Coordinates of C-alpha atoms and ligand atoms in Angstrom, one line a residue:
M1 CA -76.9 94.4 -45.2
A2 CA -73.4 94.8 -45.8
K3 CA -71.5 91.4 -47.4
A4 CA -69.6 89.6 -44.8
R5 CA -65.5 89.8 -45.7
I6 CA -65.7 85.9 -44.9
G7 CA -67.6 83.1 -44.1
L8 CA -67.2 79.9 -41.8
I9 CA -69.4 76.7 -41.4
G10 CA -69.2 74.6 -38.1
L11 CA -70.3 76.1 -34.8
G12 CA -68.8 73.6 -32.4
V13 CA -66.3 74.1 -30.0
M14 CA -63.5 75.3 -32.8
G15 CA -65.6 77.1 -35.2
A16 CA -67.5 79.1 -32.7
N17 CA -64.5 80.3 -31.1
L18 CA -63.0 81.1 -34.0
A19 CA -65.6 83.0 -35.7
L20 CA -65.9 85.2 -32.4
N21 CA -62.4 86.1 -32.7
I22 CA -62.9 87.1 -36.4
A23 CA -65.4 89.2 -35.2
D24 CA -63.8 90.4 -31.8
N25 CA -60.9 91.6 -34.8
G26 CA -63.5 93.4 -36.6
F27 CA -64.4 91.3 -39.6
P28 CA -67.6 90.9 -40.4
V29 CA -68.4 87.0 -41.0
A30 CA -71.3 84.9 -41.8
V31 CA -71.5 81.5 -40.2
Y32 CA -73.6 78.6 -41.3
N33 CA -73.8 74.9 -39.4
R34 CA -76.0 71.9 -40.3
T35 CA -77.8 71.9 -37.7
T36 CA -79.2 75.2 -38.0
D37 CA -80.4 75.9 -34.4
R38 CA -77.1 76.4 -33.4
I39 CA -76.5 79.7 -35.8
Y40 CA -79.0 81.5 -33.7
D41 CA -78.3 79.9 -30.4
F42 CA -74.4 80.9 -31.4
I43 CA -75.3 84.8 -32.4
D44 CA -77.8 85.3 -29.5
S45 CA -75.3 84.2 -27.1
A46 CA -72.5 86.6 -28.9
G47 CA -73.2 90.0 -27.2
D48 CA -71.7 93.0 -28.4
L49 CA -70.3 90.7 -31.5
A50 CA -73.6 89.7 -32.5
P51 CA -73.9 92.9 -34.7
I52 CA -71.0 91.8 -37.1
L53 CA -72.1 88.0 -37.5
V54 CA -74.4 87.2 -40.5
G55 CA -76.3 83.9 -39.7
A56 CA -77.0 82.3 -43.2
K57 CA -79.5 79.4 -42.9
T58 CA -78.5 77.4 -46.2
P59 CA -74.6 77.1 -47.7
E60 CA -76.6 79.3 -50.6
A61 CA -77.4 82.1 -48.4
L62 CA -73.9 81.6 -47.0
I63 CA -72.4 82.2 -50.2
D64 CA -74.8 85.0 -51.3
A65 CA -73.6 86.7 -47.8
L66 CA -70.3 87.0 -48.6
T67 CA -68.1 89.3 -51.0
P68 CA -66.2 87.6 -54.1
P69 CA -63.8 86.0 -54.2
R70 CA -65.2 84.5 -51.4
A71 CA -63.1 83.4 -48.2
I72 CA -64.9 80.1 -46.2
I73 CA -63.3 78.3 -43.2
I74 CA -64.5 74.9 -42.8
M75 CA -64.5 73.9 -39.1
V76 CA -66.2 70.4 -39.2
Q77 CA -65.3 67.3 -38.1
A78 CA -62.4 66.0 -40.0
G79 CA -62.9 62.9 -42.9
A80 CA -66.0 62.5 -44.8
P81 CA -67.9 65.4 -43.5
V82 CA -65.3 68.0 -45.0
D83 CA -66.1 66.4 -48.4
Q84 CA -69.9 66.8 -47.7
T85 CA -69.4 70.5 -46.7
I86 CA -67.1 71.0 -50.0
D87 CA -69.8 69.4 -52.1
A88 CA -72.5 71.0 -50.6
L89 CA -71.1 74.2 -51.1
K90 CA -69.7 73.8 -55.1
P91 CA -73.0 74.1 -56.4
Y92 CA -72.7 78.1 -55.5
L93 CA -69.2 79.1 -55.9
D94 CA -67.5 81.0 -58.6
K95 CA -64.2 80.3 -59.9
G96 CA -61.5 81.5 -57.7
D97 CA -63.0 81.1 -54.4
I98 CA -61.1 80.1 -51.2
L99 CA -62.3 77.0 -49.3
I100 CA -59.9 76.6 -46.0
D101 CA -59.8 73.2 -44.0
A102 CA -59.6 74.6 -40.9
G103 CA -59.9 71.1 -38.7
N104 CA -57.7 68.3 -38.2
A105 CA -57.0 66.9 -42.0
D106 CA -55.3 64.0 -43.0
F107 CA -52.5 66.0 -44.9
N108 CA -53.3 63.4 -47.8
D109 CA -56.7 64.5 -47.4
T110 CA -55.9 68.1 -48.0
R111 CA -53.3 67.1 -51.1
R112 CA -56.6 65.4 -52.8
R113 CA -58.9 67.9 -52.2
E114 CA -56.6 70.8 -53.6
A115 CA -55.6 68.9 -56.6
A116 CA -59.5 68.4 -57.1
L117 CA -60.6 71.9 -56.5
R118 CA -57.9 73.8 -58.3
E119 CA -58.9 71.3 -61.6
E120 CA -62.5 73.1 -60.7
G121 CA -61.0 76.4 -60.9
Y122 CA -61.3 76.9 -56.9
R123 CA -58.8 77.6 -54.4
F124 CA -58.3 75.6 -51.4
I125 CA -56.1 76.1 -48.5
G126 CA -55.3 73.5 -45.6
M127 CA -54.9 75.2 -42.4
G128 CA -53.9 73.6 -38.8
V129 CA -55.2 75.3 -35.9
S130 CA -53.5 74.6 -32.5
G131 CA -54.2 75.9 -29.2
G132 CA -57.6 74.2 -28.4
E133 CA -60.9 76.3 -27.3
E134 CA -59.1 78.8 -25.8
G135 CA -56.6 79.4 -28.4
A136 CA -59.4 79.5 -31.4
R137 CA -61.1 82.0 -28.9
N138 CA -57.8 84.4 -28.3
G139 CA -55.1 83.8 -30.5
P140 CA -54.3 80.1 -31.5
S141 CA -50.9 79.4 -33.6
I142 CA -52.0 79.0 -37.5
M143 CA -50.0 76.5 -40.0
V144 CA -51.4 77.1 -43.7
G145 CA -50.6 75.4 -46.5
G146 CA -52.0 75.9 -50.0
T147 CA -51.0 78.6 -52.7
R148 CA -49.1 81.7 -51.3
E149 CA -51.7 84.2 -53.5
A150 CA -54.6 82.5 -52.2
Y151 CA -53.2 83.1 -48.4
A152 CA -52.5 86.6 -49.6
E153 CA -56.2 87.1 -50.0
I154 CA -56.8 86.0 -46.3
S155 CA -53.3 86.5 -44.7
D156 CA -55.0 90.0 -42.8
I157 CA -57.7 88.0 -41.3
I158 CA -55.6 85.2 -40.3
E159 CA -52.5 86.9 -38.6
A160 CA -55.0 89.2 -36.8
I161 CA -56.7 86.3 -35.1
A162 CA -53.4 84.3 -34.6
A163 CA -51.3 84.3 -31.4
K164 CA -48.9 87.0 -30.9
Y165 CA -45.1 86.2 -30.0
D166 CA -43.0 89.6 -29.0
G167 CA -46.1 91.3 -31.2
A168 CA -45.0 89.1 -34.3
P169 CA -48.2 87.1 -35.4
C170 CA -48.0 82.9 -34.7
A171 CA -49.2 82.6 -38.2
D172 CA -47.6 81.8 -41.7
H173 CA -47.5 80.0 -45.2
L174 CA -45.5 77.3 -45.0
G175 CA -45.7 75.6 -47.8
A176 CA -47.7 74.1 -50.9
D177 CA -51.3 71.8 -50.8
G178 CA -50.9 69.5 -47.8
A179 CA -48.1 71.7 -46.1
G180 CA -50.2 73.3 -43.1
H181 CA -51.7 69.9 -42.0
F182 CA -48.9 68.0 -42.4
V183 CA -46.8 70.1 -39.8
K184 CA -50.3 70.5 -37.7
T185 CA -50.2 66.7 -37.5
V186 CA -46.6 66.5 -36.2
H187 CA -47.1 69.0 -33.8
N188 CA -49.4 66.8 -32.5
G189 CA -47.0 64.4 -32.6
I190 CA -44.6 66.0 -30.7
E191 CA -47.5 67.1 -28.2
Y192 CA -48.2 63.2 -27.6
A193 CA -45.0 62.9 -26.8
D194 CA -44.1 65.4 -24.4
M195 CA -47.7 64.5 -22.7
Q196 CA -46.4 60.9 -22.0
M197 CA -43.2 62.3 -21.1
I198 CA -44.4 64.2 -18.3
A199 CA -47.2 61.6 -17.6
E200 CA -43.9 59.5 -16.8
V201 CA -42.0 61.7 -14.6
Y202 CA -45.2 62.4 -12.6
G203 CA -45.3 58.3 -12.5
V204 CA -41.9 58.4 -11.0
L205 CA -42.8 60.5 -8.4
R206 CA -46.2 59.5 -7.6
E207 CA -45.7 55.8 -7.8
G208 CA -41.9 55.8 -7.6
E209 CA -41.8 57.6 -4.4
G210 CA -45.3 57.9 -3.3
R211 CA -45.5 61.9 -3.6
S212 CA -48.8 63.5 -3.6
P213 CA -50.5 65.3 -6.7
A214 CA -50.2 68.3 -4.9
E215 CA -46.8 68.1 -4.4
I216 CA -46.2 67.2 -7.8
S217 CA -47.8 69.8 -8.7
K218 CA -45.8 72.7 -6.9
L219 CA -42.7 71.0 -8.8
F220 CA -44.3 71.2 -12.2
G221 CA -45.0 75.0 -10.8
T222 CA -41.1 75.6 -10.5
W223 CA -40.0 74.3 -13.3
D224 CA -42.8 76.2 -15.1
T225 CA -40.5 78.9 -14.2
G226 CA -36.7 77.4 -15.7
P227 CA -36.1 75.8 -18.9
L228 CA -39.1 73.1 -18.8
Q229 CA -41.5 76.4 -19.2
S230 CA -44.1 75.4 -21.1
Y231 CA -48.1 75.3 -21.7
L232 CA -47.7 71.6 -21.2
A233 CA -45.8 72.3 -17.8
E234 CA -48.4 74.9 -16.6
I235 CA -51.2 73.1 -17.4
T236 CA -49.9 69.9 -15.5
H237 CA -49.3 72.2 -12.5
K238 CA -52.8 73.1 -12.5
V239 CA -54.2 69.9 -13.2
L240 CA -52.6 68.3 -10.7
A241 CA -53.5 71.0 -7.8
A242 CA -57.2 70.2 -8.6
T243 CA -59.6 68.7 -6.8
D244 CA -63.0 66.7 -7.4
P245 CA -65.9 68.9 -6.1
D246 CA -68.0 65.5 -5.6
T247 CA -65.4 63.5 -3.2
G248 CA -62.6 65.8 -2.3
N249 CA -60.1 63.7 -3.8
P250 CA -57.2 64.8 -5.9
M251 CA -59.2 65.3 -9.6
V252 CA -56.1 63.3 -11.1
D253 CA -57.4 59.8 -8.8
I254 CA -61.2 60.3 -10.1
I255 CA -59.7 59.8 -14.0
M256 CA -59.9 56.1 -15.6
D257 CA -56.3 55.6 -16.6
K258 CA -57.1 55.2 -20.5
A259 CA -56.4 57.5 -23.0
G260 CA -57.1 57.3 -27.0
Q261 CA -54.8 57.6 -29.9
K262 CA -56.7 58.2 -33.0
G263 CA -56.2 61.0 -35.8
T264 CA -52.7 62.9 -35.5
G265 CA -50.8 61.2 -33.1
R266 CA -51.3 57.7 -35.2
W267 CA -50.9 59.7 -38.5
T268 CA -47.4 60.9 -37.5
L269 CA -46.3 57.0 -37.0
I270 CA -47.7 56.5 -40.1
E271 CA -46.2 59.1 -41.9
A272 CA -42.7 59.0 -40.5
L273 CA -42.6 55.0 -41.2
K274 CA -43.4 56.1 -45.3
L275 CA -40.7 58.4 -45.5
G276 CA -38.1 55.9 -43.8
Q277 CA -38.2 57.9 -40.5
S278 CA -38.7 57.2 -37.1
A279 CA -39.9 59.4 -34.5
S280 CA -39.4 57.0 -31.7
T281 CA -40.8 59.5 -28.4
I282 CA -43.7 59.8 -31.0
E283 CA -44.1 55.6 -31.3
A284 CA -43.7 55.2 -27.7
A285 CA -46.2 57.9 -26.7
V286 CA -48.8 56.6 -29.2
G287 CA -48.5 53.0 -28.0
A288 CA -48.1 53.8 -24.7
R289 CA -52.1 55.4 -24.8
S290 CA -52.9 52.2 -27.0
W291 CA -51.7 50.0 -23.7
S292 CA -53.4 52.6 -21.4
A293 CA -56.5 51.4 -23.2
A294 CA -55.6 47.7 -22.3
K295 CA -57.3 48.2 -18.9
D296 CA -59.1 44.8 -18.5
L297 CA -55.5 43.3 -19.5
R298 CA -53.6 45.1 -17.1
I299 CA -55.5 44.8 -14.6
L300 CA -55.1 40.8 -15.6
G301 CA -51.1 41.7 -15.5
E302 CA -51.5 43.1 -12.1
A303 CA -52.3 40.1 -10.5
T304 CA -50.3 37.8 -12.7
L305 CA -46.6 39.4 -13.4
T306 CA -44.2 39.8 -11.3
P307 CA -42.8 43.6 -10.3
A308 CA -39.6 44.8 -10.0
T309 CA -38.0 43.4 -7.1
L310 CA -34.2 45.0 -7.3
S311 CA -35.6 48.4 -6.2
T312 CA -38.9 49.7 -5.1
T313 CA -37.8 53.3 -5.1
P314 CA -36.2 54.9 -7.8
D315 CA -33.2 56.7 -6.2
V316 CA -33.8 60.2 -8.5
T317 CA -33.6 63.8 -7.2
D318 CA -36.1 66.3 -8.2
A319 CA -33.5 68.1 -10.5
D320 CA -32.6 64.8 -12.0
L321 CA -36.3 64.3 -13.4
E322 CA -36.3 67.8 -14.5
G323 CA -32.6 66.9 -16.6
A324 CA -33.8 64.2 -17.9
L325 CA -37.4 65.6 -19.4
L326 CA -35.7 68.6 -20.6
A327 CA -33.2 66.3 -22.5
A328 CA -36.4 64.3 -23.4
R329 CA -38.2 67.1 -24.9
V330 CA -35.3 68.3 -26.9
I331 CA -35.0 64.8 -28.6
A332 CA -38.9 65.0 -29.0
Y333 CA -38.7 68.1 -31.3
A334 CA -35.8 67.1 -32.7
Q335 CA -37.3 64.2 -34.2
G336 CA -40.4 65.8 -35.1
F337 CA -38.3 68.4 -37.1
S338 CA -36.3 65.7 -38.9
L339 CA -40.1 64.2 -39.9
L340 CA -40.6 67.6 -41.3
A341 CA -37.4 68.0 -43.2
A342 CA -38.0 64.6 -44.6
A343 CA -41.6 65.3 -45.8
S344 CA -40.6 68.7 -47.2
E345 CA -38.2 67.3 -49.4
E346 CA -40.8 64.4 -50.4
F347 CA -43.5 66.9 -51.0
D348 CA -41.5 69.8 -52.4
W349 CA -42.7 72.1 -49.8
A350 CA -39.4 74.1 -48.7
L351 CA -40.7 74.2 -45.6
D352 CA -38.9 76.8 -43.5
L353 CA -38.1 74.8 -40.3
A354 CA -37.2 78.0 -38.0
R355 CA -40.5 79.7 -39.0
T356 CA -42.4 76.6 -38.1
A357 CA -40.4 76.9 -34.8
E358 CA -41.6 80.7 -34.7
I359 CA -45.1 80.0 -34.9
W360 CA -45.3 77.3 -32.7
R361 CA -43.7 79.9 -29.8
A362 CA -47.4 81.2 -28.7
G363 CA -50.9 80.0 -29.1
C364 CA -50.5 76.5 -29.7
I365 CA -50.2 73.2 -27.1
I366 CA -46.9 72.7 -27.3
R367 CA -45.5 76.3 -26.6
S368 CA -42.5 76.4 -24.8
A369 CA -39.1 78.0 -23.7
L370 CA -37.2 75.9 -26.1
L371 CA -39.1 77.0 -29.4
D372 CA -37.3 80.6 -29.9
D373 CA -33.8 78.5 -29.4
I374 CA -35.0 75.9 -32.0
A375 CA -35.7 78.7 -34.1
T376 CA -32.5 80.2 -33.9
A377 CA -30.5 76.9 -34.5
F378 CA -32.4 76.3 -37.9
R379 CA -31.6 80.2 -39.1
S380 CA -28.2 78.9 -38.4
D381 CA -25.9 76.5 -40.4
L382 CA -27.1 73.3 -38.7
P383 CA -25.0 70.4 -39.2
G384 CA -26.9 67.3 -40.6
N385 CA -29.8 69.8 -40.4
S386 CA -30.4 67.6 -37.1
L387 CA -31.4 69.8 -34.2
I388 CA -29.4 67.7 -31.5
L389 CA -25.9 68.6 -33.7
A390 CA -26.7 72.7 -33.1
P391 CA -24.3 74.0 -30.8
Y392 CA -26.9 75.0 -28.1
F393 CA -28.9 71.9 -27.9
A394 CA -25.6 69.7 -28.0
K395 CA -24.9 71.4 -25.0
V396 CA -28.2 71.3 -23.4
L397 CA -28.2 67.4 -24.1
A398 CA -24.3 67.3 -22.5
D399 CA -25.7 69.0 -19.4
T400 CA -29.3 67.0 -19.6
V401 CA -28.6 63.8 -20.6
P402 CA -26.6 62.3 -17.5
A403 CA -29.7 63.0 -15.4
L404 CA -31.9 61.2 -18.0
R405 CA -29.7 58.0 -17.8
K406 CA -30.4 58.0 -14.0
V407 CA -34.0 58.3 -14.7
V408 CA -34.1 55.6 -17.2
S409 CA -32.0 53.2 -15.5
Q410 CA -33.4 54.1 -12.0
S411 CA -37.2 53.6 -13.1
A412 CA -35.7 50.4 -14.8
L413 CA -34.4 48.6 -11.9
S414 CA -37.6 49.9 -9.8
G415 CA -40.2 48.8 -12.5
Q416 CA -41.4 52.1 -13.7
P417 CA -42.5 52.0 -17.3
I418 CA -40.9 55.0 -18.6
P419 CA -41.2 53.8 -22.6
A420 CA -41.3 57.7 -24.1
L421 CA -38.2 58.3 -22.0
A422 CA -36.0 55.4 -22.5
S423 CA -36.7 55.6 -26.1
A424 CA -35.5 59.1 -26.3
L425 CA -32.0 58.1 -24.6
G426 CA -32.1 55.1 -27.4
Y427 CA -32.2 57.4 -29.8
Y428 CA -29.4 59.7 -28.3
D429 CA -27.2 56.6 -27.6
T430 CA -28.0 55.4 -31.5
M431 CA -26.9 58.7 -32.8
R432 CA -24.0 59.5 -31.1
R433 CA -22.4 56.6 -32.5
A434 CA -20.7 56.4 -36.1
R435 CA -20.7 53.1 -36.4
G436 CA -23.8 50.9 -35.1
T437 CA -24.5 47.3 -34.8
A438 CA -27.0 47.5 -38.2
T439 CA -23.6 45.2 -39.3
L440 CA -25.0 42.3 -37.7
I441 CA -28.6 43.0 -39.2
Q442 CA -26.8 42.9 -42.5
A443 CA -25.1 39.6 -41.7
Q444 CA -28.6 38.1 -40.6
R445 CA -30.5 39.1 -43.5
D446 CA -27.7 37.9 -45.8
F447 CA -27.1 34.5 -43.9
F448 CA -31.2 33.9 -44.2
G449 CA -32.0 35.7 -47.2
A450 CA -29.0 36.4 -49.7
H451 CA -29.5 40.0 -49.5
G452 CA -26.1 40.9 -50.0
F453 CA -24.4 43.9 -48.2
E454 CA -21.9 46.6 -48.7
R455 CA -18.1 46.4 -47.3
T456 CA -16.6 48.9 -45.6
D457 CA -13.0 48.7 -47.5
R458 CA -14.6 48.1 -50.9
D459 CA -16.9 50.2 -53.4
G460 CA -20.2 48.8 -54.2
S461 CA -22.8 46.3 -52.7
G462 CA -24.1 43.0 -53.4
Y463 CA -21.2 41.1 -50.9
H464 CA -22.0 38.3 -49.5
G465 CA -20.9 36.1 -46.0
P466 CA -19.0 33.3 -46.0
W467 CA -22.0 31.6 -44.6
G468 CA -21.8 28.4 -46.6
S469 CA -25.1 26.3 -47.2
Ligands
NAP1 N1 -61.5 70.6 -30.4 C1 -60.0 71.3 -30.1 O1 -59.1 71.1 -29.0 C2 -59.7 71.0 -31.7 C3 -58.3 71.5 -31.5 C4 -57.6 71.8 -32.6 C5 -58.0 71.3 -34.0 N2 -59.8 70.6 -33.7 C6 -60.5 70.3 -35.0 O2 -61.2 71.2 -35.1 C7 -62.6 70.5 -36.2 C8 -63.9 70.8 -35.3 O3 -63.5 70.3 -34.1 P1 -64.5 70.7 -32.8 O4 -63.7 70.3 -31.7 O5 -65.0 72.0 -33.0 O6 -65.7 70.0 -33.2 P2 -67.2 69.7 -32.5 O7 -67.2 70.7 -31.3 O8 -67.5 68.1 -32.2 O9 -68.2 70.1 -33.8 C9 -68.4 69.5 -35.0 C10 -68.9 70.5 -35.8 O10 -68.9 69.4 -36.9 C11 -70.2 69.5 -37.9 N3 -70.5 68.7 -38.8 C12 -69.9 67.2 -38.0 N4 -70.7 66.5 -38.9 C13 -70.7 67.0 -40.2 C14 -71.0 67.0 -41.4 N5 -71.1 65.7 -41.8 N6 -71.5 67.9 -42.3 C15 -71.4 68.9 -41.8 N7 -71.4 69.4 -40.9 C16 -70.8 68.3 -39.6 C17 -71.0 70.0 -36.7 O11 -72.2 70.3 -37.2 P3 -73.6 70.1 -36.6 O12 -73.8 70.9 -34.8 O13 -74.8 69.6 -37.0 O14 -73.5 68.6 -35.4 C18 -70.5 70.7 -35.8 O15 -70.6 72.0 -36.1 C19 -62.0 69.1 -36.0 O16 -61.3 68.6 -37.4 C20 -60.9 68.9 -35.1 O17 -60.1 67.8 -35.0 C21 -59.9 70.5 -32.4

């Protein structure tokens, strides 16, 4: 049998769909899965694509089924399973073969694996894939890290299977070693923030104003045709319209109000703090998921803590909520891109932020109407390299921050939790002041710890205040 052009290990949700996508684009693909029954079940259910799928019962058989230099996508659970898979392959690899981790890896692991494999003569690509099951099958957004020459050997396949925006593939090489996985991590962080802000607006409409899921669904459907157009608005519209087949109730009412926050959301925060950054909207979103998981505490809290008494219904219009969501979304993207810029400098990736925005325009979970304008902003001479200072986005914020202020203040008065929306406003109000209140922080630090400070009227540092003993 003719050898396959590429191999894939891990026929779970993502791997199986990615393999079908590759085959659908005409590339013969050899597949292996730890639980071998899954291999043949997969090929048996592949229909017309079965003839260009090659099942391999062992890692060795997989290697034998590929044309050298071999390229093998690993799509297994992130963490130790990736190392175990690499170890299982290594005895059969030749120098120059390319391993591609397409799972949601911690970019620190990707950097470690890339360095270790390079030392042994192998090539390693860390590839972030976004778009869930549907994206994997029909076209995900693909963020590639590793060497440019290794990517060049598989770019025809990757670009063929990727989502297309105006005919251009939403896949590219972004930088060395862990760049692709870092960009995917921050992508997911922005996704956390956007989902949380949408949920907060849903809370204002549902609990604050007592509107039904069906009504709110319609609103998101309308918003999805305007500046908030996005995959997340689209699925919110669909999710809120769904009813539970068993009870006939709105599906959203049957779902337990607890969300997890492991993996990429948490990693975004950890890496932001290590880089001396703060992506406050993402922090708020990750934190809100932790609070959601504290169900027992919230049950006690509802029985014990005093509700808002100044107002019960937030006095906001639908247009205010639309504007608030748009302002907060711009700020979440701005924080995410600032984090990417900081990491690019730290790890010497020379990340192309415009290109990053471009490959998020289709296929991925955070695709939205804003990304084209974000790419345009990064292609121009951006003041401070910050999205909120781009003339286009400064104008969007000028138009929408008044609505964000109204939604945040009205929600606070009526006791609606809006941690991510409030954090977006806090960031905006901090960034529009040249002089802030860290003056007092520095004075306090000097008072109790003699840390010293800089003065505004003299050069140098290490000045102390007249605090006495
Ligand atoms: N689901 C999504 O929407 C999504 C989106 C983007 C990225 N991702 C990432 O894609 C990766 C795969 O996710 P998934 O949703 O496809 O997972 P999944 O459906 O749970 O499948 C997991 C796969 O990993 C394999 N595996 C687990 N432990 C292994 C080990 N120790 N050695 C070898 N193989 C092992 C499993 O093999 P067995 O059949 O033998 O158990 C299975 O093929 C993860 O990194 C995930 O974070 C997922």
